[in-house]
mmCIF file of C-alpha atoms in Angstrom:
data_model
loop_
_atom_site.group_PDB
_atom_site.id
_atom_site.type_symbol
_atom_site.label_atom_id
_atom_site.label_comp_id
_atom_site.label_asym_id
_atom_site.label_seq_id
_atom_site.Cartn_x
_atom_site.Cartn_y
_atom_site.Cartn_z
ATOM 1 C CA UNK A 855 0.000 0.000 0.000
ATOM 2 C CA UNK A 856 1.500 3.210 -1.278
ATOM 3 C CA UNK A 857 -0.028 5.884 0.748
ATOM 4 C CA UNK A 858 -2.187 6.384 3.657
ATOM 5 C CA UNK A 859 -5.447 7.110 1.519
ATOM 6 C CA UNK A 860 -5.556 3.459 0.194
ATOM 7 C CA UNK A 861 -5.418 1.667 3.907
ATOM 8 C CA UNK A 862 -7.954 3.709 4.898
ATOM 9 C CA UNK A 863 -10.017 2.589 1.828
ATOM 10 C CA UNK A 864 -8.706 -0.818 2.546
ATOM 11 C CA UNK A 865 -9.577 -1.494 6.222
ATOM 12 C CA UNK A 866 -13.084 0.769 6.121
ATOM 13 C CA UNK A 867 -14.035 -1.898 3.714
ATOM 14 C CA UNK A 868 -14.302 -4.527 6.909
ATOM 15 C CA UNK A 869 -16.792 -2.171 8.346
ATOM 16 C CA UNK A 870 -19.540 -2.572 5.357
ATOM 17 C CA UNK A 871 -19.002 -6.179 5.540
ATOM 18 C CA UNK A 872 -19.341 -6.527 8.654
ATOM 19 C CA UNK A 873 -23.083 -5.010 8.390
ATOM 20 C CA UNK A 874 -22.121 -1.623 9.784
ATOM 21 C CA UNK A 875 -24.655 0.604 9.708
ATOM 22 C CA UNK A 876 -22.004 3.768 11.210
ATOM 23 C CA UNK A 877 -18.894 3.952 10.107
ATOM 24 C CA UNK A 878 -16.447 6.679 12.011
ATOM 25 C CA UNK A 879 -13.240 7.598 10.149
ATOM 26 C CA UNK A 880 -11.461 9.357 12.220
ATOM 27 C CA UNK A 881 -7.758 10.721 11.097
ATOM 28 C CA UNK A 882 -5.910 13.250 13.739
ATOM 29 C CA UNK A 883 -2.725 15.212 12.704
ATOM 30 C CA UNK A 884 -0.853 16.983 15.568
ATOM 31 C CA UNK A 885 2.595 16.824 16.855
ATOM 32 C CA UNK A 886 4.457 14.543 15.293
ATOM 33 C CA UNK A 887 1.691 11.967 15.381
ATOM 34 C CA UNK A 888 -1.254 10.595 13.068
ATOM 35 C CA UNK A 889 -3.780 8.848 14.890
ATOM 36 C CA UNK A 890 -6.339 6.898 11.945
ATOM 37 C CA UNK A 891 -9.389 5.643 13.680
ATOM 38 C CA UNK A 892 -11.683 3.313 12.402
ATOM 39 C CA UNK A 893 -14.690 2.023 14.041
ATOM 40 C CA UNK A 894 -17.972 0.354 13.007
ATOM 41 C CA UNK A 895 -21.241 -1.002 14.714
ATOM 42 C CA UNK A 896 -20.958 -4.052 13.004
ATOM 43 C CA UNK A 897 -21.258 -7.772 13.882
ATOM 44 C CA UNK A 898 -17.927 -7.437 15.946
ATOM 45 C CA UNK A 899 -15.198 -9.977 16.480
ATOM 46 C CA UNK A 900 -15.429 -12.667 19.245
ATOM 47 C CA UNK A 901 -12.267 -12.943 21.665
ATOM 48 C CA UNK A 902 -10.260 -15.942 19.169
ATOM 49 C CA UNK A 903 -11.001 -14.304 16.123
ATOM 50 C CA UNK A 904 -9.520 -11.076 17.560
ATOM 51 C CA UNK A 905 -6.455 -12.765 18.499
ATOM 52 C CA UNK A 906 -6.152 -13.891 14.491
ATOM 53 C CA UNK A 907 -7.019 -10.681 13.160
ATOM 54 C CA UNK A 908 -3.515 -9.187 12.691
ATOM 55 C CA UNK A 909 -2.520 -12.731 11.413
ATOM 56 C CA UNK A 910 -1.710 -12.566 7.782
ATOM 57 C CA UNK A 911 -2.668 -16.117 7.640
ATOM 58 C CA UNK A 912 -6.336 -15.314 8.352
ATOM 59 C CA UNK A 913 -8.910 -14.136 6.936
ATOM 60 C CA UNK A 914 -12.956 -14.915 7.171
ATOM 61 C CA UNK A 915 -13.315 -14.927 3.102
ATOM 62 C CA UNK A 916 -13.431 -18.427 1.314
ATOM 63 C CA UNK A 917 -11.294 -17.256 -1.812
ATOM 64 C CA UNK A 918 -8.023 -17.184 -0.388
ATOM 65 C CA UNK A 919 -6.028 -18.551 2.477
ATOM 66 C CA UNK A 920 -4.313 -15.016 3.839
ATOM 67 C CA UNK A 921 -5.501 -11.679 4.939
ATOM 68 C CA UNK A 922 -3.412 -8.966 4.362
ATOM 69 C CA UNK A 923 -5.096 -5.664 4.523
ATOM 70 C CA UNK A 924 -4.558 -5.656 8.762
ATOM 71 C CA UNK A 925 -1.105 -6.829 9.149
ATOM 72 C CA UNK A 926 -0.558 -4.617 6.306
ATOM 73 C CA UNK A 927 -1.412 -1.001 8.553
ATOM 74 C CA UNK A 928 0.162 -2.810 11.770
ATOM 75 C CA UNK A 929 3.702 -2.862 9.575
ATOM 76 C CA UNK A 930 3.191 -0.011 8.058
ATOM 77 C CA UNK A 931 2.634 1.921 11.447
ATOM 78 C CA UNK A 932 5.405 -0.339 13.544
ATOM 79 C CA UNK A 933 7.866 0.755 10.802
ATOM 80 C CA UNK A 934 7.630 4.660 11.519
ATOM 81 C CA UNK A 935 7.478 3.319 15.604
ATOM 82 C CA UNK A 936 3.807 3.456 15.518
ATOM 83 C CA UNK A 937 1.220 1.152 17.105
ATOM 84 C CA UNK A 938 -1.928 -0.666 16.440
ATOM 85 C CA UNK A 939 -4.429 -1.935 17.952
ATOM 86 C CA UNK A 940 -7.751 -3.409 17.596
ATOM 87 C CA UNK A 941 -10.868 -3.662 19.886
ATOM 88 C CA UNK A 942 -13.965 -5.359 19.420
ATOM 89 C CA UNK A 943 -17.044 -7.290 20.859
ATOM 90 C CA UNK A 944 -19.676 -9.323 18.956
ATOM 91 C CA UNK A 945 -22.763 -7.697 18.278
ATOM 92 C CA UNK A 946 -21.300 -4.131 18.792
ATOM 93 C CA UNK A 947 -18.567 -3.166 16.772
ATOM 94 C CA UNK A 948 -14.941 -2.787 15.850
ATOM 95 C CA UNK A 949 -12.668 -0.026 16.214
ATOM 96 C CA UNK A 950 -8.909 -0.114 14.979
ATOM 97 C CA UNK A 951 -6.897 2.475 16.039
ATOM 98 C CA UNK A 952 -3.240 3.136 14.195
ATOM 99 C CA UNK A 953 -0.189 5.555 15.178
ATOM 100 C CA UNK A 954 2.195 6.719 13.306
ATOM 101 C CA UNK A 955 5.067 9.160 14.173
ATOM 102 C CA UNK A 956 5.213 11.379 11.062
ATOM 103 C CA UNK A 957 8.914 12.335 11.823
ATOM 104 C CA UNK A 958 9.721 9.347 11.219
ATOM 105 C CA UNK A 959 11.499 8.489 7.534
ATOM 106 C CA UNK A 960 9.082 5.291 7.042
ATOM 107 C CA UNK A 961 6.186 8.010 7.337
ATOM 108 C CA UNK A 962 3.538 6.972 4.168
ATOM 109 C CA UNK A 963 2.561 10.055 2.578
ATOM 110 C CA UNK A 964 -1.456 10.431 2.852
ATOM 111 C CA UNK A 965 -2.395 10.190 -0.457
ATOM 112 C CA UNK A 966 -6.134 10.973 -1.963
ATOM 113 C CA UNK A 967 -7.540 11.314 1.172
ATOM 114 C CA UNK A 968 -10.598 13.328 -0.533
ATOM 115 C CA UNK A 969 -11.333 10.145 -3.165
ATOM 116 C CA UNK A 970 -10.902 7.845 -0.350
ATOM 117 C CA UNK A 971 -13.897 9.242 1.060
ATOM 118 C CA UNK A 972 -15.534 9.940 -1.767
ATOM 119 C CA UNK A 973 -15.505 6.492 -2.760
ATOM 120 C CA UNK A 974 -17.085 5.127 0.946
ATOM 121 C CA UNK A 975 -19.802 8.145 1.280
ATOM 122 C CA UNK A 976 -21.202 7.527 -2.559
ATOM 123 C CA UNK A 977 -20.561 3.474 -2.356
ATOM 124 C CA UNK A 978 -22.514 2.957 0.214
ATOM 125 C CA UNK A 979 -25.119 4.603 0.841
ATOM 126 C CA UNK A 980 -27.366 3.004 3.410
ATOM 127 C CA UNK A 981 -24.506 3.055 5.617
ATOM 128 C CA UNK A 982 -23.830 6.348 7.396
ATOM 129 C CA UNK A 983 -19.750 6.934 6.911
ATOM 130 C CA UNK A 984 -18.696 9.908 9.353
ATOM 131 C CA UNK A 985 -15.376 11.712 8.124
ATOM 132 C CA UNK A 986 -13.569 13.242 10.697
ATOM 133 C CA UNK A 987 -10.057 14.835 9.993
ATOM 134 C CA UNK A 988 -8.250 17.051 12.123
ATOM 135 C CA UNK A 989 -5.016 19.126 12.103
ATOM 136 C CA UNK A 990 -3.443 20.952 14.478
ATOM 137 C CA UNK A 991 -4.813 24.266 13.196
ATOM 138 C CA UNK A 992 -7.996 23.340 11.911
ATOM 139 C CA UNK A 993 -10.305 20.532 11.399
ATOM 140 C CA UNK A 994 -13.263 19.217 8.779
ATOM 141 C CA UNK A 995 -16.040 16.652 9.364
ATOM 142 C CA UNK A 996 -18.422 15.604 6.860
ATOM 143 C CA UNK A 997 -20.450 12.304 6.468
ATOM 144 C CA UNK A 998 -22.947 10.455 3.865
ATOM 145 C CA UNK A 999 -26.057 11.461 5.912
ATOM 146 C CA UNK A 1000 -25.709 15.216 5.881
ATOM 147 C CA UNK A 1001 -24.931 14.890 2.644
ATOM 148 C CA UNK A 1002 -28.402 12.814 2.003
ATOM 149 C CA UNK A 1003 -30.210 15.058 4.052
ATOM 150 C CA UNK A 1004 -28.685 18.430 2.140
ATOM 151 C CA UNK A 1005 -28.996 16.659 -1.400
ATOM 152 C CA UNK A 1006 -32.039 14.792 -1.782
ATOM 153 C CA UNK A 1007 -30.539 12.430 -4.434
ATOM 154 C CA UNK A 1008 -28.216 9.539 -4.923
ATOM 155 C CA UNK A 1009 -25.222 10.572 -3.933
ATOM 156 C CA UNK A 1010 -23.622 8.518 -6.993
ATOM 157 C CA UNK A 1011 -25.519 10.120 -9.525
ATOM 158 C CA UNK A 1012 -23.526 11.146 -12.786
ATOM 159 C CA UNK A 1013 -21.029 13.865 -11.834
ATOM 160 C CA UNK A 1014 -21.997 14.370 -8.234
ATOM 161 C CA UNK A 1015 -18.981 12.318 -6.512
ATOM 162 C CA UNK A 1016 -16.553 14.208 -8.179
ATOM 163 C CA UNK A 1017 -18.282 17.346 -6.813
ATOM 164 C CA UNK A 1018 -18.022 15.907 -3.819
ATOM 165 C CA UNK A 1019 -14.334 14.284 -3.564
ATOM 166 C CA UNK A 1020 -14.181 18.039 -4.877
ATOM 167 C CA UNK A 1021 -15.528 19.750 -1.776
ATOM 168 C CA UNK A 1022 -14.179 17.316 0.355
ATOM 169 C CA UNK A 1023 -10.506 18.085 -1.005
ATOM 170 C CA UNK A 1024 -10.853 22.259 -0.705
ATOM 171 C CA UNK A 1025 -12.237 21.903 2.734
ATOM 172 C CA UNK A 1026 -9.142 19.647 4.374
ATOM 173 C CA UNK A 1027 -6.492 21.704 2.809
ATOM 174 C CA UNK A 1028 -8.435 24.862 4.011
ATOM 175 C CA UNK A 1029 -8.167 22.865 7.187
ATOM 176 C CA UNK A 1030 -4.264 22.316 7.469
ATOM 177 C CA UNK A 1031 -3.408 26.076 5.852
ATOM 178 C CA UNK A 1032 -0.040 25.353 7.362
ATOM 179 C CA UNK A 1033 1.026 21.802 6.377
ATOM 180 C CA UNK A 1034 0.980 20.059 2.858
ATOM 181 C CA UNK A 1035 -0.757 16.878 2.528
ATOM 182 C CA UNK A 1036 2.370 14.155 2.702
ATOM 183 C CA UNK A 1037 4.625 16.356 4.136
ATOM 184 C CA UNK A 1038 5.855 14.978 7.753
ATOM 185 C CA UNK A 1039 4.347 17.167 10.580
ATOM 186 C CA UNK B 314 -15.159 27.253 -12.752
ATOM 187 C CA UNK B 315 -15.049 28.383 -8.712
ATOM 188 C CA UNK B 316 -14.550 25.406 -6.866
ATOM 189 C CA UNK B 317 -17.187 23.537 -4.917
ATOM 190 C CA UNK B 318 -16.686 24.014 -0.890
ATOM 191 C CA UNK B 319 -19.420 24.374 1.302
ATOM 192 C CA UNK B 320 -22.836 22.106 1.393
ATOM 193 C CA UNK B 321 -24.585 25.102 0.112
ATOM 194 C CA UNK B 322 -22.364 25.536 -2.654
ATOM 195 C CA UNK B 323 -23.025 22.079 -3.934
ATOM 196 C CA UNK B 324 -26.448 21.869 -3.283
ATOM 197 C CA UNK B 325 -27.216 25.078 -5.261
ATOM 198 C CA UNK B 326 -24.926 23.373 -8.296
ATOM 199 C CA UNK B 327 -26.968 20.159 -8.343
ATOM 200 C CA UNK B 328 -30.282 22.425 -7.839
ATOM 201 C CA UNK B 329 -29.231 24.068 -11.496
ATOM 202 C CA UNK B 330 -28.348 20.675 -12.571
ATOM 203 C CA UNK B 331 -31.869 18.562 -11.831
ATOM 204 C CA UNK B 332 -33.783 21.789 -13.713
ATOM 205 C CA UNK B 333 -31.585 21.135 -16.807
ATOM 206 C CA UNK B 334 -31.634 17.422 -17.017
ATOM 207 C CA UNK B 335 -34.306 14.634 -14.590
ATOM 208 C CA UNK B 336 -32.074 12.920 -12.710
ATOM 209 C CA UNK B 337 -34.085 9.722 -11.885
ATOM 210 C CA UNK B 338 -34.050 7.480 -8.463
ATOM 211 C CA UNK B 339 -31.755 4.758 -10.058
ATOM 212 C CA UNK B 340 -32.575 2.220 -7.316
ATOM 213 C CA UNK B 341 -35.793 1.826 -9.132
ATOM 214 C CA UNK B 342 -33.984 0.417 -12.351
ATOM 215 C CA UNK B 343 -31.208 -0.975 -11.245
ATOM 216 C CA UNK B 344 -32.567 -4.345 -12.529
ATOM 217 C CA UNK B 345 -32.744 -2.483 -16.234
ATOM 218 C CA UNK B 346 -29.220 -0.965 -16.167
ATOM 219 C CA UNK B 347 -25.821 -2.142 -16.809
ATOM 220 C CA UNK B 348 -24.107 -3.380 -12.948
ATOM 221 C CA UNK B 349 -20.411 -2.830 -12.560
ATOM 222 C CA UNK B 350 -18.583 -4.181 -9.962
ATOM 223 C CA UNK B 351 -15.102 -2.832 -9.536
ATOM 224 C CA UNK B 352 -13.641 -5.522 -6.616
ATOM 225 C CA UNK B 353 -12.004 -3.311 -3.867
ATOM 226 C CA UNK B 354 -10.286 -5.910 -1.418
ATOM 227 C CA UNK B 355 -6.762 -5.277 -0.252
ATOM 228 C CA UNK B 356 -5.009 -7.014 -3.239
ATOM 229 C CA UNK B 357 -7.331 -5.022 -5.913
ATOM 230 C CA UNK B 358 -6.432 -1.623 -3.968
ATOM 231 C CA UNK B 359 -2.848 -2.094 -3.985
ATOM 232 C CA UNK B 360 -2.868 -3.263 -7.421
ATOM 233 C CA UNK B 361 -4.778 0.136 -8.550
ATOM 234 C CA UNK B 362 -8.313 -0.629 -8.578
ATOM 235 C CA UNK B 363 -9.437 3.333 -7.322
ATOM 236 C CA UNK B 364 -7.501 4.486 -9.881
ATOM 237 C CA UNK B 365 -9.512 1.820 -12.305
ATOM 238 C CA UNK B 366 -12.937 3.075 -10.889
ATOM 239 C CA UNK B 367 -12.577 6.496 -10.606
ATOM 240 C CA UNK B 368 -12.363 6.297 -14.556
ATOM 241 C CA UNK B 369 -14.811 3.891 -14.846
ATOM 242 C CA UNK B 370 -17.282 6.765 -13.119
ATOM 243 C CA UNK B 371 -15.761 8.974 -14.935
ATOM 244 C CA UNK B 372 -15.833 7.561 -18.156
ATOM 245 C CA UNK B 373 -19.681 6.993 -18.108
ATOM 246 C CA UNK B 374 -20.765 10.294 -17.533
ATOM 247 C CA UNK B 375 -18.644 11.608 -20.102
ATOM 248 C CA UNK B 376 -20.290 9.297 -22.144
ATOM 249 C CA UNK B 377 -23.747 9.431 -21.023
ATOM 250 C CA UNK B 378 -24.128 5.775 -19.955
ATOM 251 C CA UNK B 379 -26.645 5.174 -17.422
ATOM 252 C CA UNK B 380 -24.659 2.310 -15.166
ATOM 253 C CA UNK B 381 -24.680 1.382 -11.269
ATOM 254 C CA UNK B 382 -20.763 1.115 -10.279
ATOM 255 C CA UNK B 383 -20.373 -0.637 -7.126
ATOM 256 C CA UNK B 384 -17.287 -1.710 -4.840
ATOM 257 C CA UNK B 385 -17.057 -5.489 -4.155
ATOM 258 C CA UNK B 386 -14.849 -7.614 -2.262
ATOM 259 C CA UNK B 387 -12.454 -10.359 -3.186
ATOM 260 C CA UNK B 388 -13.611 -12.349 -5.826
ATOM 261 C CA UNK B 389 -10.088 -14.792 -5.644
ATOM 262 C CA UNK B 390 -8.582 -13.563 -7.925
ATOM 263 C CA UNK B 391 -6.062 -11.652 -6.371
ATOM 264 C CA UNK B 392 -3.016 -13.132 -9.360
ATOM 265 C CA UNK B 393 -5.394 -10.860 -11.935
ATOM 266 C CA UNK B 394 -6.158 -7.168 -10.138
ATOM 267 C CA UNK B 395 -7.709 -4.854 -10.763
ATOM 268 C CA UNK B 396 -10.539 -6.802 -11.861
ATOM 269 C CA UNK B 397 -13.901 -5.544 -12.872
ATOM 270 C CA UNK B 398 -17.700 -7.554 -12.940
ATOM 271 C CA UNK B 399 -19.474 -6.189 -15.829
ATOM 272 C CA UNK B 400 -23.536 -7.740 -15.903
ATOM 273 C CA UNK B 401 -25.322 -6.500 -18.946
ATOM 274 C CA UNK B 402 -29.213 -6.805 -18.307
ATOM 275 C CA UNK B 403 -30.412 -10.381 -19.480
ATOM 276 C CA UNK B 404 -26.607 -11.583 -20.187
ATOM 277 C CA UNK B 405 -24.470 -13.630 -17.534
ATOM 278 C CA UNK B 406 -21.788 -11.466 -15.546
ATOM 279 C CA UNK B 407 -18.538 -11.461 -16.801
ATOM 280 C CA UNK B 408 -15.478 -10.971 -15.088
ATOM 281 C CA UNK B 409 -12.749 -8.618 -16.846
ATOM 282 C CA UNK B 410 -8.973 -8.478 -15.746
ATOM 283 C CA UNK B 411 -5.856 -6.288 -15.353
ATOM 284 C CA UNK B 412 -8.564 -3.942 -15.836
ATOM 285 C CA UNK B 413 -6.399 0.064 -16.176
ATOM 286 C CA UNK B 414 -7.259 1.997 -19.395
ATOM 287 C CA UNK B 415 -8.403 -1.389 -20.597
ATOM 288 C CA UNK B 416 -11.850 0.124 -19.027
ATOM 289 C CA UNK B 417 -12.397 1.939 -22.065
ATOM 290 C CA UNK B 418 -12.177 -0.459 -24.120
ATOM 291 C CA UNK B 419 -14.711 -2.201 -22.018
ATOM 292 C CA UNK B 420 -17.328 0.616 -21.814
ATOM 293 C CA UNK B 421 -17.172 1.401 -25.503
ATOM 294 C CA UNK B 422 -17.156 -2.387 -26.903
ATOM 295 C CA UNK B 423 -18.538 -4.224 -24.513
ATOM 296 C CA UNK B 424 -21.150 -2.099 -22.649
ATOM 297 C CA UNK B 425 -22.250 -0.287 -25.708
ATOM 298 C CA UNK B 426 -22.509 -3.194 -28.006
ATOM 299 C CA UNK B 427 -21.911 -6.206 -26.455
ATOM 300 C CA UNK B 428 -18.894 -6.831 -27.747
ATOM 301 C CA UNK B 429 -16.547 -9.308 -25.865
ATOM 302 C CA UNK B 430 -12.900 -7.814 -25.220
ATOM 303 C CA UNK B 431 -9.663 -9.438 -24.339
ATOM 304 C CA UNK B 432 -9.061 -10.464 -20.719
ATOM 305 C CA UNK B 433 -11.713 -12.060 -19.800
ATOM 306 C CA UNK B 434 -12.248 -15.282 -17.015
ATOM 307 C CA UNK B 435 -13.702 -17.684 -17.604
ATOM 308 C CA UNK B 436 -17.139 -18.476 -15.722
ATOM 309 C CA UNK B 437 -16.536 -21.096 -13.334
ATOM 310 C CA UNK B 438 -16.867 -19.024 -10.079
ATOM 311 C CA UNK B 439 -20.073 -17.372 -8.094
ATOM 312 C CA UNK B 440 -20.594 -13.416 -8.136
ATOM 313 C CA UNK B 441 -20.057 -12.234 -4.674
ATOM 314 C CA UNK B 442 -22.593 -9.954 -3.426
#
């Protein structure tokens, strides 16, 4: 995984398959640190299955033996001396919560963070994905509801998402006047 | 063009929009129109599949082609990402591989006249829903 953009893509995928019906992204920038936050209400993960879930060796789908998109964040944030961690129970939710130190050289740069979200807000719609992103100056939350509620139409209707990757995209650099995306804290 | 940033801004764009053109529910067709799946698992996302559906979407409404794009998981066949599920109304899905520019060539032969391209696989696996 290149960039930051495309594990968040990656690992907010669990949520919708595990039935979420709230998804909360949450990404904080602020000194020296980036703290990505996922968490879901879905069908949860009882106490063995937790255990396995940073094993590349497992995974719940029948197609292939190995699971890579978890153990792929946990080295990804060990390498910059980051953390990760997971919590769940069955029948409430997940959250996964990943640190990275930003000063570090191993630092991934964020990537599309706007078509990242984009892409969960229009692709699933029934699902309500809260966006939460945060800077040390300045922060911008949006999420598929209020978008619903202010739009009155499917949010994936011909030209729309790029409007709204476009929104997204001038409202978090508005948000971090002082930092460029990629750029280590 | 100013760019879009507020809620207000783009609701007042897509108000001009639905005046110009009706912009119907889709949900209520989707049996009638053409389904893409673009799979979106970790080995199709570090192989490039945004990049492969971001011009898929845009690619139809440039061309006017009334499609529902969705994101789907693994479908095995991590060997072949990005791969892409293309189901024509009344045909049998078919699954497309090392799908990159090789998109348009699907939209404009395959979607608009049935038309099988290279790189396909073969049927002998289930659609994943």
């Amino acid at each position: 995984m290149k960039d930051l953009s495309l594990h968040i893509l990656d690992i907010a995928q669990n949520c919708y398959t595990a039935g979420a019906s709230k998804v909360c992204i949450g990404l904080e920038i602020k000194g020296g640190t980036c703290t990505l936050m996922v968490s879901d209400n879905g069908k949860g993960m009882d106490g063995e299955t937790l255990k396995m879930a940073t094993n590349p060796f497992f995974t719940t789908r029948t197609t292939r033996k190995v699971g890579l998109g978890i153990p792929f964040l946990k080295q990804n944030a060990e390498l910059t001396g980051g953390s990760l961690a997971i919590t769940s129970k069955p029948g409430e939710g997940t959250a996964i919560k990943a640190i990275f130190n930003t000063t570090s050289i191993d630092m991934l740069p964020y990537g599309n963070l706007a078509n990242t979200f984009m892409l969960l807000i229009t692709g699933y719609q029934q699902v309500d994905t809260i966006v939460d992103v945060s800077w040390a100056n300045g922060r911008y939350a949006i999420s598929t509801f209020e978008l619903k509620n202010t739009l009155n139409e499917a949010l994936d209707n011909p030209g729309l998402p790029r409007l709204i990757e476009e929104m997204i995209e001038e409202n978090i650099a508005a948000s971090h006047r002082q930092q460029e995306p990629g750029q280590n804290a | 063009m100013t760019k879009v940033k507020t809620l207000d801004d783009l609701k007042r764009l897509r108000e001009k929009a639905k005046n110009q053109v009706s912009l119907r529910e889709r949900s209520d067709k989707a049996n009638e129109l053409v389904q893409i799946k673009v799979a979106m698992a970790t080995c199709a996302i570090a192989s490039g599949s945004r990049s492969t559906m971001n011009f898929i979407v845009d690619e139809l409404e440039k061309r006017n082609i009334e499609a529902v794009v969705t994101q789907t998981g693994c479908m095995g066949y991590c060997y072949a990402e990005p791969t892409v599920e293309v189901t024509i109304p009344g045909k049998e899905p078919v699954v497309f591989w090392l799908v990159d520019e090789k998109a348009d060539e699907i939209i404009e032969k395959y979607i608009k006249s049935g038309e099988l391209v290279d790189g396909i696989i073969p049927q002998n696996y289930e659609s994943i829903n």
